[in-house]
Coordinates of C-alpha atoms (C1' of nucleotides) in Angstrom, one line a residue:
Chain A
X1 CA 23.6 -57.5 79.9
X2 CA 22.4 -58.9 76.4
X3 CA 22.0 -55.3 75.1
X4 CA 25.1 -54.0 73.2
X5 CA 28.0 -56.1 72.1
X6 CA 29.6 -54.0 69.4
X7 CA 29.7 -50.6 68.1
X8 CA 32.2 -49.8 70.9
X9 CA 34.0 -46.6 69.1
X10 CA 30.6 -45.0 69.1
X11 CA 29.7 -45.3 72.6
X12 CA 30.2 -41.7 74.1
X13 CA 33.3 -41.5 76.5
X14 CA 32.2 -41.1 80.2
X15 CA 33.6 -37.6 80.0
X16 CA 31.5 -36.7 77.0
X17 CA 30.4 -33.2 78.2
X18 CA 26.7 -32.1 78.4
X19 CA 27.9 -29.9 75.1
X20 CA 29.7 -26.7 75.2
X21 CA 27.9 -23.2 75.4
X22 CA 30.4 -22.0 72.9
X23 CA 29.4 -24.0 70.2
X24 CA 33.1 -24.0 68.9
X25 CA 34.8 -27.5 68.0
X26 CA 36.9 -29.0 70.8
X27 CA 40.4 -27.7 69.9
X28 CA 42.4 -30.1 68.5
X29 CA 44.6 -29.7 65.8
X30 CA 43.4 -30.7 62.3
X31 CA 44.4 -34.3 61.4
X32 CA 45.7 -35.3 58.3
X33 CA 43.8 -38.4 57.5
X34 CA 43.7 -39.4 54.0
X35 CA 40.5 -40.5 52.1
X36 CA 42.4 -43.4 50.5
X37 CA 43.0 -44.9 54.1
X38 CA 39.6 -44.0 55.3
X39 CA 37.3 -47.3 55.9
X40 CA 34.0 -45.5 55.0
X41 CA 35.3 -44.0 51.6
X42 CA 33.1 -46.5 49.8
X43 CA 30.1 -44.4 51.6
X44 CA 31.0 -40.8 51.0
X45 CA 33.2 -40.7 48.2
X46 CA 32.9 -42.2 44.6
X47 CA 34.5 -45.3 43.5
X48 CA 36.6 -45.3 40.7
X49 CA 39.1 -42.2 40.2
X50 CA 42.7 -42.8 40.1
X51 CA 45.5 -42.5 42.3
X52 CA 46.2 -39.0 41.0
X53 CA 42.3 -37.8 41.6
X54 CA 42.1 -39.4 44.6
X55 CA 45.0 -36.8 46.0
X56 CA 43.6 -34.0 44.9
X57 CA 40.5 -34.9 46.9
X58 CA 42.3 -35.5 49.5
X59 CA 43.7 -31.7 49.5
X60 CA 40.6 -30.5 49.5
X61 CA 39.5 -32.5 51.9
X62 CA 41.6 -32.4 54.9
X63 CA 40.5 -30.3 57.8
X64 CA 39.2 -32.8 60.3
X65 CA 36.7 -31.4 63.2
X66 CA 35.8 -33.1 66.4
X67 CA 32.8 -32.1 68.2
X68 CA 31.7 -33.2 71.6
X69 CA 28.3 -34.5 72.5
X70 CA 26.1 -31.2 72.0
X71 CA 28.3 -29.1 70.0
X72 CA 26.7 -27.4 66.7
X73 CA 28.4 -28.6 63.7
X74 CA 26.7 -25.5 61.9
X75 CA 23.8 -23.1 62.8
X76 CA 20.5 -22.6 61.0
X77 CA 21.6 -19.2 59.6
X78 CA 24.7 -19.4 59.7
X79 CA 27.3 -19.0 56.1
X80 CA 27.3 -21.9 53.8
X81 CA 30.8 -22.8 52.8
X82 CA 31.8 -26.6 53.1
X83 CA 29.7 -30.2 53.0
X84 CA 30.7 -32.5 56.0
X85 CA 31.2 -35.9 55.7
X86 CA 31.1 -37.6 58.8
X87 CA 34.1 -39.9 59.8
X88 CA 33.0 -40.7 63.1
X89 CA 30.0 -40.4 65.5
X90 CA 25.9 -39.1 65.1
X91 CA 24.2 -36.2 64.5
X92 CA 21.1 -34.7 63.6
X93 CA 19.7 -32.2 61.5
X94 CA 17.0 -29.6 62.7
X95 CA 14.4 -27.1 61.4
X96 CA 13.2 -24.8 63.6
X97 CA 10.0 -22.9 64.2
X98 CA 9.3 -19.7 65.1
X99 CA 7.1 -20.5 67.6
X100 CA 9.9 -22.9 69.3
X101 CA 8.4 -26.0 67.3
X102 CA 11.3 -28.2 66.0
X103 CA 11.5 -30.8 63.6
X104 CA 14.1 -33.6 63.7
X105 CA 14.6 -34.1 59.7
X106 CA 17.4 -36.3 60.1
X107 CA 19.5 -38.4 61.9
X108 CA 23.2 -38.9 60.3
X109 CA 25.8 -41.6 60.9
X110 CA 29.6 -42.2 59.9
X111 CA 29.6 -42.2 55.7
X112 CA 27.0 -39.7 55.5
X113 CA 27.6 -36.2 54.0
X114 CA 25.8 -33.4 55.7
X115 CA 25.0 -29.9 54.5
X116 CA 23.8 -30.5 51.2
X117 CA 20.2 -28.4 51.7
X118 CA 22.5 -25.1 52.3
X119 CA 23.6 -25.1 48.7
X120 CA 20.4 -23.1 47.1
X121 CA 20.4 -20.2 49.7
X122 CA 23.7 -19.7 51.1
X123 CA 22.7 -20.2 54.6
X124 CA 22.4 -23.0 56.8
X125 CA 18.8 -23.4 56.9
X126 CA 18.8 -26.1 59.7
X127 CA 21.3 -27.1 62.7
X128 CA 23.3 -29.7 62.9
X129 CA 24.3 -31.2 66.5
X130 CA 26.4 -33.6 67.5
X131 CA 24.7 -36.6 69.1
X132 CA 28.0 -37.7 70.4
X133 CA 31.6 -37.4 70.5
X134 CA 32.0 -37.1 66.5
X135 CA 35.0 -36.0 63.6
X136 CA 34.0 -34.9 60.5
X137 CA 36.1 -33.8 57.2
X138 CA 35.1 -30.6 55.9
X139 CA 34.9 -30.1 52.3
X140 CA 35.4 -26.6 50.9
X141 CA 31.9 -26.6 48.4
X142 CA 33.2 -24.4 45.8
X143 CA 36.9 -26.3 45.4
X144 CA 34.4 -29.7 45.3
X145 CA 32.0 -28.0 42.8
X146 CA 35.9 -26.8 40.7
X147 CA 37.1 -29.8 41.3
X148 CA 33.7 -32.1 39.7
X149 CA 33.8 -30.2 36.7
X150 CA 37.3 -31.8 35.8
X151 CA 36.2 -35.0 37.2
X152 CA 33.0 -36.4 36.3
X153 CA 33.2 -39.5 38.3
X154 CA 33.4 -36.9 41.3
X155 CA 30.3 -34.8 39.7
X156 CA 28.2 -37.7 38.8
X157 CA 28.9 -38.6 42.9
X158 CA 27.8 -35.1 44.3
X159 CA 24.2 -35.3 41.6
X160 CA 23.8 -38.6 43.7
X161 CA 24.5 -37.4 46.6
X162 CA 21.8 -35.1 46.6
X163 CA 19.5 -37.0 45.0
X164 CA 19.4 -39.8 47.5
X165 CA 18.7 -37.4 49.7
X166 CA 16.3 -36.2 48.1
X167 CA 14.7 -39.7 48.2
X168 CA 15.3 -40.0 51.6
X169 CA 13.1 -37.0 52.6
X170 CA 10.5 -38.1 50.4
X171 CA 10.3 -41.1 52.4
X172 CA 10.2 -39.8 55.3
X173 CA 7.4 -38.0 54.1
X174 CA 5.4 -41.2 53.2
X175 CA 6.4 -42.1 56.6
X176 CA 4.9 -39.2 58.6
X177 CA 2.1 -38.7 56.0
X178 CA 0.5 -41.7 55.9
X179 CA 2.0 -44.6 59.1
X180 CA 0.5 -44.7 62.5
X181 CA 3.0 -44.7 65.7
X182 CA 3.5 -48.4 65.5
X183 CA 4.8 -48.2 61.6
X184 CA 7.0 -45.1 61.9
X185 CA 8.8 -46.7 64.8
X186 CA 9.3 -50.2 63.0
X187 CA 10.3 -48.4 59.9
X188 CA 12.9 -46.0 62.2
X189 CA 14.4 -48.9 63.9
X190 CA 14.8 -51.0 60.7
X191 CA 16.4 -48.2 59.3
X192 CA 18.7 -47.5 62.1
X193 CA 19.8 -51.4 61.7
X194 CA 20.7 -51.1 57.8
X195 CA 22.5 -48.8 58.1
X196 CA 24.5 -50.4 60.9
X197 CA 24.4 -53.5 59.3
X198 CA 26.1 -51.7 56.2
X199 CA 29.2 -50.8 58.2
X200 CA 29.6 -54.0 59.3
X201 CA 27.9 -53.3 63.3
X202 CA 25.2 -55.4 64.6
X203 CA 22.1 -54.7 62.9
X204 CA 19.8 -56.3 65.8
X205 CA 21.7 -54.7 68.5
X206 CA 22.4 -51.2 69.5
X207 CA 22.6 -48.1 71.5
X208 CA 20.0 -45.5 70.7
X209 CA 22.5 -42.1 70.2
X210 CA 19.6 -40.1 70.3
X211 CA 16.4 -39.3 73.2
X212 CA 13.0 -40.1 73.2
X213 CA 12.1 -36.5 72.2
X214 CA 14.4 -36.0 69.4
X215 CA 13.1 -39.5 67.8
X216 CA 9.2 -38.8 68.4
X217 CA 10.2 -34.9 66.9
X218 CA 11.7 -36.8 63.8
X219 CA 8.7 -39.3 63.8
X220 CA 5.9 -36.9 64.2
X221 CA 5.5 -38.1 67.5
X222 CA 5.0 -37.2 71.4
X223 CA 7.8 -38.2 73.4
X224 CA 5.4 -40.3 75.5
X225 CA 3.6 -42.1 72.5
X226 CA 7.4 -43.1 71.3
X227 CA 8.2 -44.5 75.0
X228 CA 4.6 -46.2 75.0
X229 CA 5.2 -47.8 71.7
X230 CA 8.7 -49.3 72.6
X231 CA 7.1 -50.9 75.6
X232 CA 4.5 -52.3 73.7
X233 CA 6.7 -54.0 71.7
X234 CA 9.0 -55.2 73.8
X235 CA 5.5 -56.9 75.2
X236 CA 4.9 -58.5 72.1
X237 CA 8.3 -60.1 72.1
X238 CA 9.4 -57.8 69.1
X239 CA 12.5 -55.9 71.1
X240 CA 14.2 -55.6 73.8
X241 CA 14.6 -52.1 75.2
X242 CA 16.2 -50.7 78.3
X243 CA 17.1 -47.2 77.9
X244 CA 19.1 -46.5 74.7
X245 CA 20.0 -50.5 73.9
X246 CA 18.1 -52.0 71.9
X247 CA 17.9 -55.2 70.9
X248 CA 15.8 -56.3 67.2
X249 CA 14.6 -59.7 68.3
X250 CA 12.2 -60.1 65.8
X251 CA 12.9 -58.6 62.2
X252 CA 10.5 -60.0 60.3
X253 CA 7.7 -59.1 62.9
X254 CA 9.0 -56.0 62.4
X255 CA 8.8 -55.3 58.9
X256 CA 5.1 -57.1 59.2
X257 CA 4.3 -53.4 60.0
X258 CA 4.0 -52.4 56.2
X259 CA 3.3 -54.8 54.1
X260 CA 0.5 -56.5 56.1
X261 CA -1.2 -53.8 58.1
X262 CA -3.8 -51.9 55.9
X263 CA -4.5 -55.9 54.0
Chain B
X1 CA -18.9 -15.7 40.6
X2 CA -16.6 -13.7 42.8
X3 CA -13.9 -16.6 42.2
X4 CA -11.3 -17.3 39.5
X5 CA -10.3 -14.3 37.7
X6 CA -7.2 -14.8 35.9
X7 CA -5.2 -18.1 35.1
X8 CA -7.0 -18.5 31.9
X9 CA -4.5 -20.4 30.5
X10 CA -3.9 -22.9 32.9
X11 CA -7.9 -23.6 33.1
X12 CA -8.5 -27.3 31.7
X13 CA -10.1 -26.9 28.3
X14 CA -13.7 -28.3 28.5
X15 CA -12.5 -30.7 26.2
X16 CA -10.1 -32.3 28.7
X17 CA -10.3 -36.0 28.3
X18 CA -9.9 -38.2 31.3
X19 CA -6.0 -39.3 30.9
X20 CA -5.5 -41.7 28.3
X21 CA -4.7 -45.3 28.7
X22 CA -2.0 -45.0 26.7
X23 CA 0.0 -43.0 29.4
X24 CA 1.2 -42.1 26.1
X25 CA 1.3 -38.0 25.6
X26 CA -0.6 -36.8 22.7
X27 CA 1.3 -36.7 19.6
X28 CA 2.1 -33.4 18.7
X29 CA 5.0 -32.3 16.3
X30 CA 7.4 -31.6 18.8
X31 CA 7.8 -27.4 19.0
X32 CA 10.9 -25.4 19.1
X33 CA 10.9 -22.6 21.1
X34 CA 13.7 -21.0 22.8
X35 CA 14.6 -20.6 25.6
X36 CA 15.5 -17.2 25.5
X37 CA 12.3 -16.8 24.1
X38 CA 10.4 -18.0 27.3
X39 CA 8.7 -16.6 29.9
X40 CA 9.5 -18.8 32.5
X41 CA 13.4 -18.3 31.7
X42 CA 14.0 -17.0 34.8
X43 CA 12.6 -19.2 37.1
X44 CA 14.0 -22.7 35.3
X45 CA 17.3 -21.4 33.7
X46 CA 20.6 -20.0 35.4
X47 CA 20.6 -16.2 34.6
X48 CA 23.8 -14.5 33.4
X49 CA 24.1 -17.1 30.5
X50 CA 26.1 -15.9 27.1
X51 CA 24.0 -15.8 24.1
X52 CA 26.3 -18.3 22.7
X53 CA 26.0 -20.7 26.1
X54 CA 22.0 -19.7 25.8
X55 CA 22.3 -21.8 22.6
X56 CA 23.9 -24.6 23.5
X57 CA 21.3 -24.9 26.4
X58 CA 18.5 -24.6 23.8
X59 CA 19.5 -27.1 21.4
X60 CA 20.0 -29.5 24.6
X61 CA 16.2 -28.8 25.9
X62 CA 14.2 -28.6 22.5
X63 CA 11.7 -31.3 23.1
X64 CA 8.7 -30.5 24.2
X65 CA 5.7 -32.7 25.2
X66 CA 2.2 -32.0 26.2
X67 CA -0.4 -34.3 28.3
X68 CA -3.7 -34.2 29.0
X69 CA -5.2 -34.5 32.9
X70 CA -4.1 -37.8 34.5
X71 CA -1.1 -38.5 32.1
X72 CA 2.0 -39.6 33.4
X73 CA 4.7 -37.6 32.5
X74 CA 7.1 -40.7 34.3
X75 CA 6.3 -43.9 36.0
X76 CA 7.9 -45.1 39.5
X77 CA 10.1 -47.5 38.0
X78 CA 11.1 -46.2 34.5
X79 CA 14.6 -45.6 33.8
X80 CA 16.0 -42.4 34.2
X81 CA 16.8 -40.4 31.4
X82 CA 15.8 -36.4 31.5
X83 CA 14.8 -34.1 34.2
X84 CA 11.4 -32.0 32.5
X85 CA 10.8 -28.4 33.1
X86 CA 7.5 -27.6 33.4
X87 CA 6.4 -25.1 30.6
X88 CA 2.6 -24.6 30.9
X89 CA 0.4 -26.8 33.3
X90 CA 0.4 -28.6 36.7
X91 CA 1.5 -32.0 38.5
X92 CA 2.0 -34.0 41.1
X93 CA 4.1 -36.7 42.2
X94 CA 3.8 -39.3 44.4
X95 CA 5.1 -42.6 46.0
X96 CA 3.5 -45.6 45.9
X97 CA 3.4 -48.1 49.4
X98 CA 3.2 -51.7 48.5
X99 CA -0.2 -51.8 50.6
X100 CA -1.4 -49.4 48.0
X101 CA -1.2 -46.2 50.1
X102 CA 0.1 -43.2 48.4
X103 CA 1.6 -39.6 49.6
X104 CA 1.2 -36.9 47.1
X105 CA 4.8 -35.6 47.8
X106 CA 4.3 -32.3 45.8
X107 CA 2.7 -30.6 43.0
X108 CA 4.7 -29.1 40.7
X109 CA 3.7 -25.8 38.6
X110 CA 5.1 -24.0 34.9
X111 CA 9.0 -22.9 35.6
X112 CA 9.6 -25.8 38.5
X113 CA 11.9 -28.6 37.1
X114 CA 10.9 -32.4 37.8
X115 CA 12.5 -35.2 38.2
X116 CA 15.7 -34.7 40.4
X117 CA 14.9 -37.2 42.5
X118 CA 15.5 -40.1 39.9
X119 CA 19.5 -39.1 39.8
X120 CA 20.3 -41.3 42.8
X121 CA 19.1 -44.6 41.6
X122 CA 18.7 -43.9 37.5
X123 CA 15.0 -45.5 37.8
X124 CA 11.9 -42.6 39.0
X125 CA 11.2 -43.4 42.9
X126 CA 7.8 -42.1 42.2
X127 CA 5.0 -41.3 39.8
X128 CA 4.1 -37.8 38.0
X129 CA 1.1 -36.9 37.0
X130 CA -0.8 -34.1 34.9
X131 CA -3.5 -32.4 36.7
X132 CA -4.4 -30.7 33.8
X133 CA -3.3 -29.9 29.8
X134 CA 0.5 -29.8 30.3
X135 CA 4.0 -28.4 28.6
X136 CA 7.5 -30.1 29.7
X137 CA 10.7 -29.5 27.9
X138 CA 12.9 -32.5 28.1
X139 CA 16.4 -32.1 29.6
X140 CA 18.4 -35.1 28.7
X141 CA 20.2 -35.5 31.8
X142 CA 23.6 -36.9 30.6
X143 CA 24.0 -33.9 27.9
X144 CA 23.0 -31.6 31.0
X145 CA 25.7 -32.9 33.0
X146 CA 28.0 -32.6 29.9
X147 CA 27.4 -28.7 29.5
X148 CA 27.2 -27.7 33.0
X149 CA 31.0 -29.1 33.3
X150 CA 31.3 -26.2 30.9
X151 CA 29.4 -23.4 32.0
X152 CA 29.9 -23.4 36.2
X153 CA 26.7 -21.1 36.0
X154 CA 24.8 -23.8 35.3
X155 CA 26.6 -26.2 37.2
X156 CA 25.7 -23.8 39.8
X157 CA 22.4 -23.9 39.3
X158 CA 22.0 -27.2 38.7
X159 CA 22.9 -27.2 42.6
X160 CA 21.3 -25.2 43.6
X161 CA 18.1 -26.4 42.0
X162 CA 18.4 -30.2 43.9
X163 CA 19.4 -28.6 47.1
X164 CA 16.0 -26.2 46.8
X165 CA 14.3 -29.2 46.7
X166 CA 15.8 -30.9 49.7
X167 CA 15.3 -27.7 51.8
X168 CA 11.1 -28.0 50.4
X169 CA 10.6 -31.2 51.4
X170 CA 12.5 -30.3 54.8
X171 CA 9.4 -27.7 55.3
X172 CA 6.9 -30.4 54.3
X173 CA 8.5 -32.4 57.2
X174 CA 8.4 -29.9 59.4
X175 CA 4.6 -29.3 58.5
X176 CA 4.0 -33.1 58.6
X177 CA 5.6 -33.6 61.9
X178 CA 4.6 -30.8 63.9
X179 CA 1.7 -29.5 62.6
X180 CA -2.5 -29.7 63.1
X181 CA -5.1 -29.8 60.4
X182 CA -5.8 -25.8 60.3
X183 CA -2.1 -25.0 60.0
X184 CA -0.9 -27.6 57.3
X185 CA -4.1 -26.2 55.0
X186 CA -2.9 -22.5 55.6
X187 CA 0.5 -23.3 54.8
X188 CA -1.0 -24.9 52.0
X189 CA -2.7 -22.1 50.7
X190 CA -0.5 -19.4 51.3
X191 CA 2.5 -21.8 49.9
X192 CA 0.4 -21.8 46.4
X193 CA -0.1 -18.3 46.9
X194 CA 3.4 -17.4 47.0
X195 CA 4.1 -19.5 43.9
X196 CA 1.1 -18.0 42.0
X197 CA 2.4 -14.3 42.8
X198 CA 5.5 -15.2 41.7
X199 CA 4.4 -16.3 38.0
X200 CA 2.2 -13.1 38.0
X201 CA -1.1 -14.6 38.6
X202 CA -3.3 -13.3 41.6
X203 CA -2.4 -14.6 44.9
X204 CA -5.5 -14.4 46.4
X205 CA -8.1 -15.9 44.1
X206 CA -6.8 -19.4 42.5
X207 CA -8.5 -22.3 41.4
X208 CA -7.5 -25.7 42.9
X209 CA -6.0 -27.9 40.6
X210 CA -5.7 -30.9 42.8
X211 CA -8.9 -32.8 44.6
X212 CA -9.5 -32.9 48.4
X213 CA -8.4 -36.1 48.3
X214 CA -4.7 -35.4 46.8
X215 CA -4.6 -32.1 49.0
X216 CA -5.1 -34.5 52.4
X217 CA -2.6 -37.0 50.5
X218 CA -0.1 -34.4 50.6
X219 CA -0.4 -32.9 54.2
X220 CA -0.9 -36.0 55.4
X221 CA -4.8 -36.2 56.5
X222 CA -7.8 -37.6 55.0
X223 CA -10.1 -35.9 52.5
X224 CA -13.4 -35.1 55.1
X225 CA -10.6 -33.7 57.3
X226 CA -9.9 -31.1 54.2
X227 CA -13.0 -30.4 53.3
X228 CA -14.1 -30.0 57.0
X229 CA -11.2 -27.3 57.4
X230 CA -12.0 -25.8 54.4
X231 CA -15.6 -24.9 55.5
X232 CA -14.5 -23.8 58.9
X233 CA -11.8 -21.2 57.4
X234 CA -14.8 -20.3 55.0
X235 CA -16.9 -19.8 58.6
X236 CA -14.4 -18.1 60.0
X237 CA -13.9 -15.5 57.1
X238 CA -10.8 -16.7 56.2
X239 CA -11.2 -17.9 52.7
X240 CA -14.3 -18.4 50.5
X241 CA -14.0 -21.7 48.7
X242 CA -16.8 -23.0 46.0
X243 CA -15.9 -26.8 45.3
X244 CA -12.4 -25.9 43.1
X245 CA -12.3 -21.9 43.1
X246 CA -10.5 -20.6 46.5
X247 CA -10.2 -16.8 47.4
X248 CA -7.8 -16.0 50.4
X249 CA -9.6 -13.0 51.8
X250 CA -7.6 -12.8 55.2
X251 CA -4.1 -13.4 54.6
X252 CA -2.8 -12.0 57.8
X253 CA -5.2 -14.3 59.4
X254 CA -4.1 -17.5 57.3
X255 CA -0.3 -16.5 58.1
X256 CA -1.3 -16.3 62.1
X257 CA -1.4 -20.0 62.2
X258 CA 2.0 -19.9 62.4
X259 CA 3.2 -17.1 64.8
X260 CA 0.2 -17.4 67.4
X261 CA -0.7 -21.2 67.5
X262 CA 1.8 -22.3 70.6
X263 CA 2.1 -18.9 72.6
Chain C
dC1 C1' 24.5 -37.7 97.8
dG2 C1' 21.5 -35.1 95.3
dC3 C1' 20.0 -32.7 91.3
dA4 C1' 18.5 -32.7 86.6
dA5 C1' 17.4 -34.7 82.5
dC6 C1' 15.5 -38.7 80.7
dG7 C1' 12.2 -42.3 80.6
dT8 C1' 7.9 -44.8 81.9
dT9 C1' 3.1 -45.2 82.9
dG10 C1' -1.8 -43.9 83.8
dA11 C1' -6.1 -41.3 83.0
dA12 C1' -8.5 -37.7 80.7
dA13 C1' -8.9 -34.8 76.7
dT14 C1' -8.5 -33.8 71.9
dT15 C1' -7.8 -34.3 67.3
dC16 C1' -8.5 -36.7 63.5
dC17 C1' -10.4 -40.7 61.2
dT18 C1' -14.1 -44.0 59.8
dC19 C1' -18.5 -44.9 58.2
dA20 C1' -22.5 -43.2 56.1
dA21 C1' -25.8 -40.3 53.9
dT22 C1' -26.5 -36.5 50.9
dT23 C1' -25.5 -32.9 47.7
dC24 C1' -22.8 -31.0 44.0
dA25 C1' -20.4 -30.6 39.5
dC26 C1' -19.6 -32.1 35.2
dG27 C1' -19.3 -34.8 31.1
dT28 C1' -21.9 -38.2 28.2
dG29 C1' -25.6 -39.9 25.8
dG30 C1' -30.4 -39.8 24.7
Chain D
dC1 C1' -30.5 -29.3 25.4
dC2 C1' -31.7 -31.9 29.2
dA3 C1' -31.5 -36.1 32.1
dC4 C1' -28.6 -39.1 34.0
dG5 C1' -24.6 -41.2 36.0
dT6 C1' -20.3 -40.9 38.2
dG7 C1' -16.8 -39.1 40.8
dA8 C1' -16.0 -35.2 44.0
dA9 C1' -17.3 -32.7 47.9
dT10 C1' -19.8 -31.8 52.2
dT11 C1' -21.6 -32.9 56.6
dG12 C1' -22.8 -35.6 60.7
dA13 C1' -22.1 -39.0 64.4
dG14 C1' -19.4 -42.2 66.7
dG15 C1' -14.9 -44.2 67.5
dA16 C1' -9.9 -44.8 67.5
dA17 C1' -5.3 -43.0 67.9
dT18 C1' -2.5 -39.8 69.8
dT19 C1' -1.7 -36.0 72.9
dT20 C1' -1.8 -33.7 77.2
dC21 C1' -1.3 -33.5 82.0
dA22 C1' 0.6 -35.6 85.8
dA23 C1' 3.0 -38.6 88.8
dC24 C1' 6.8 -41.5 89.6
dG25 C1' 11.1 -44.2 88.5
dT26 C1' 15.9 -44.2 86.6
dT27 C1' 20.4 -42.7 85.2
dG28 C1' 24.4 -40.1 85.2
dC29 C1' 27.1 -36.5 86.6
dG30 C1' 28.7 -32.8 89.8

DNA sequence: CGCAACGTTGAAATTCCTCAATTCACGTGG
DNA sequence: CCACGTGAATTGAGGAATTTCAACGTTGCG
């Protein structure tokens, strides 16, 4: 198998469940894990406070939660009280329709902090679902919003947090407004691989956390048009797919996709 | 002319120029008028403000600027310095592909503040632009951040504000992604609807400040495809539309695009 | 071993786009 | 004040991209 080499704490255990109809987090007690030891604080927290702020963030921040593959990390209408930050494991973001439409608006990795669209009203206005076996660290919002008016470093973080997310939607926007099939799926899959690449996994070789459907529902695609697409690319020597590997074998055929196709 | 009864004050003067090259807004003694004094208090402001802490906001946001049609109010690029309430007027912003397409990734009217996108990176990721005469007070950002360490309601706010945003362009995904021609022009309509009701202007009978051309930009089709959809809700009863002047007649029928479409 | 969800592929149908011609609206200059 | 020019909008016909419907293969777990 070429497919797959690293990445190996993110694999799902075989005895990942299917999800559990509970929704509730595996029980396991709450770890103690300090942000100062934690590899991805360079992606969710600032740089740059001292020993002393560092420990009060670490306070606020130290309920860990492990979900299985399927669990609900929160509930579209559900009480807004905490961020997440992810310290382990996938998930994605949903908007649902009445009419049982669904929108994938995100797909979020270790680093990333999750939740920030439930400030303004209260209430979760999306779900969040773990794509696999995950942990997060759940941060109290009204400590963190205490807590960043005595530390500005931290307050200046949180503005940039949300802005970049911000951003993020926009392009996502550009992407669904204005790419054809072939474009959306370059730009997903060069996404997908900078963001591996920036914690240090492969970025031309990995496994897919997420189906068929819930990438064409993010892309503003059909499940089959998504499957079609990887196939034709595979054909034109750009991947190599088999399942949920994937293997980027050429980049820079890839990112041909923008910056050549409407010339 | 059934069309356009109210709004008088955000109709383009006939002696609207055509942008100026300058990108340079037209020199006008910057005004002073409070905030306490404004009408659009409510919408762009935290309420439950001191009159002392109403003053310190003031003397933060006392710039004003005005623009003509197709002046930009910031360029994707420019370094980041204040966010812009929007006093009197209309915009858009929108992202620039290298290729040269753009997506229109919303327009902006009086009381909405602009700008929050530019936090994340301290350059704008995108371009605003006047669609007609136009008011914006400046909000220096830093001083903003300064005061709302001070006053957790606007801290508060300030939140909530950027998470609003976030949760908007999460419903322009959804209608990007998911949705057909008909339904991403209804939601168009009744979503300006909603936001003219809210400022006290007539819901129903609006004129368009944006051409066919931005409209498709924004929901992601081309500009036939709007005007085609246009005439067919006008066919249909739906709406009457003359070139820039829209009436809703049948609201209940625009809002059934939602509910009915997938049953 | 077999079910159930996931993934692939083909053919037909649909939606939207492209190209093109024409009309309309509006500001400018004669 | 009217004619003209230009950009905006409308409409039609044909074509392309994506969806829909359907059949079949694959994978993983009970």
């Amino acid at each position: 198998m070429i497919y797959v080499k690293n990445r190996g704490i993110f694999r799902s255990s075989a005895a990942a469940l299917r999800g559990n109809p509970l929704q509730q987090p595996v029980s396991r007690p709450p770890t103690k894990i300090t942000c100062s030891a934690c590899t991805l604080r360079d992606l969710c927290m600032p740089l740059g406070l001292s020993k002393g702020e560092m420990i009060q963030l670490e306070q606020l921040s130290s309920v860990k939660r492990a979900f299985k593959r399927g669990d609900f990390l929160y509930r579209n209408g559900t009480p807004f009280t905490s961020l997440y930050a992810i310290r382990m494991g996938f998930f994605k973001t949903q908007v649902l329709h009445e009419d049982g439409r669904e929108q994938v608006t995100g797909f979020q990795m270790a680093g990333e902090v999750i939740g920030l669209d439930a400030i303004s009203g209260d209430v979760h206005p999306c779900d969040a679902i773990a794509l696999e076996d995950s942990e997060v660290c759940e941060l109290p919002f009204a400590q963190l919003e205490t807590l960043s008016r005595e530390l500005p470093v931290l307050q200046r973080h949180l503005h940039k947090l949300m802005s970049r997310e911000i951003v993020r939607d926009q392009s996502v926007m550009l992407l669904l407004g204005s790419m054809r099939a072939e474009e959306r799926l370059a730009a997903f899959l060069l996404n997908l691989s900078e963001r591996y690449a920036a914690r240090g996994y492969s970025p031309t070789a990995f496994q897919l956390r997420m189906t068929r459907q819930e990438i064409g529902s993010h892309l503003g695609l059909k499940l089959e048009t998504v499957s079609r697409t990887f196939s034709a690319f595979q054909e034109n020597g750009l991947i190599s797919v088999r399942s949920k590997s994937v293997e980027l074998i050429d980049l820079p055929g890839l990112r041909a996709f923008f910056a050549q196709q409407t010339l």
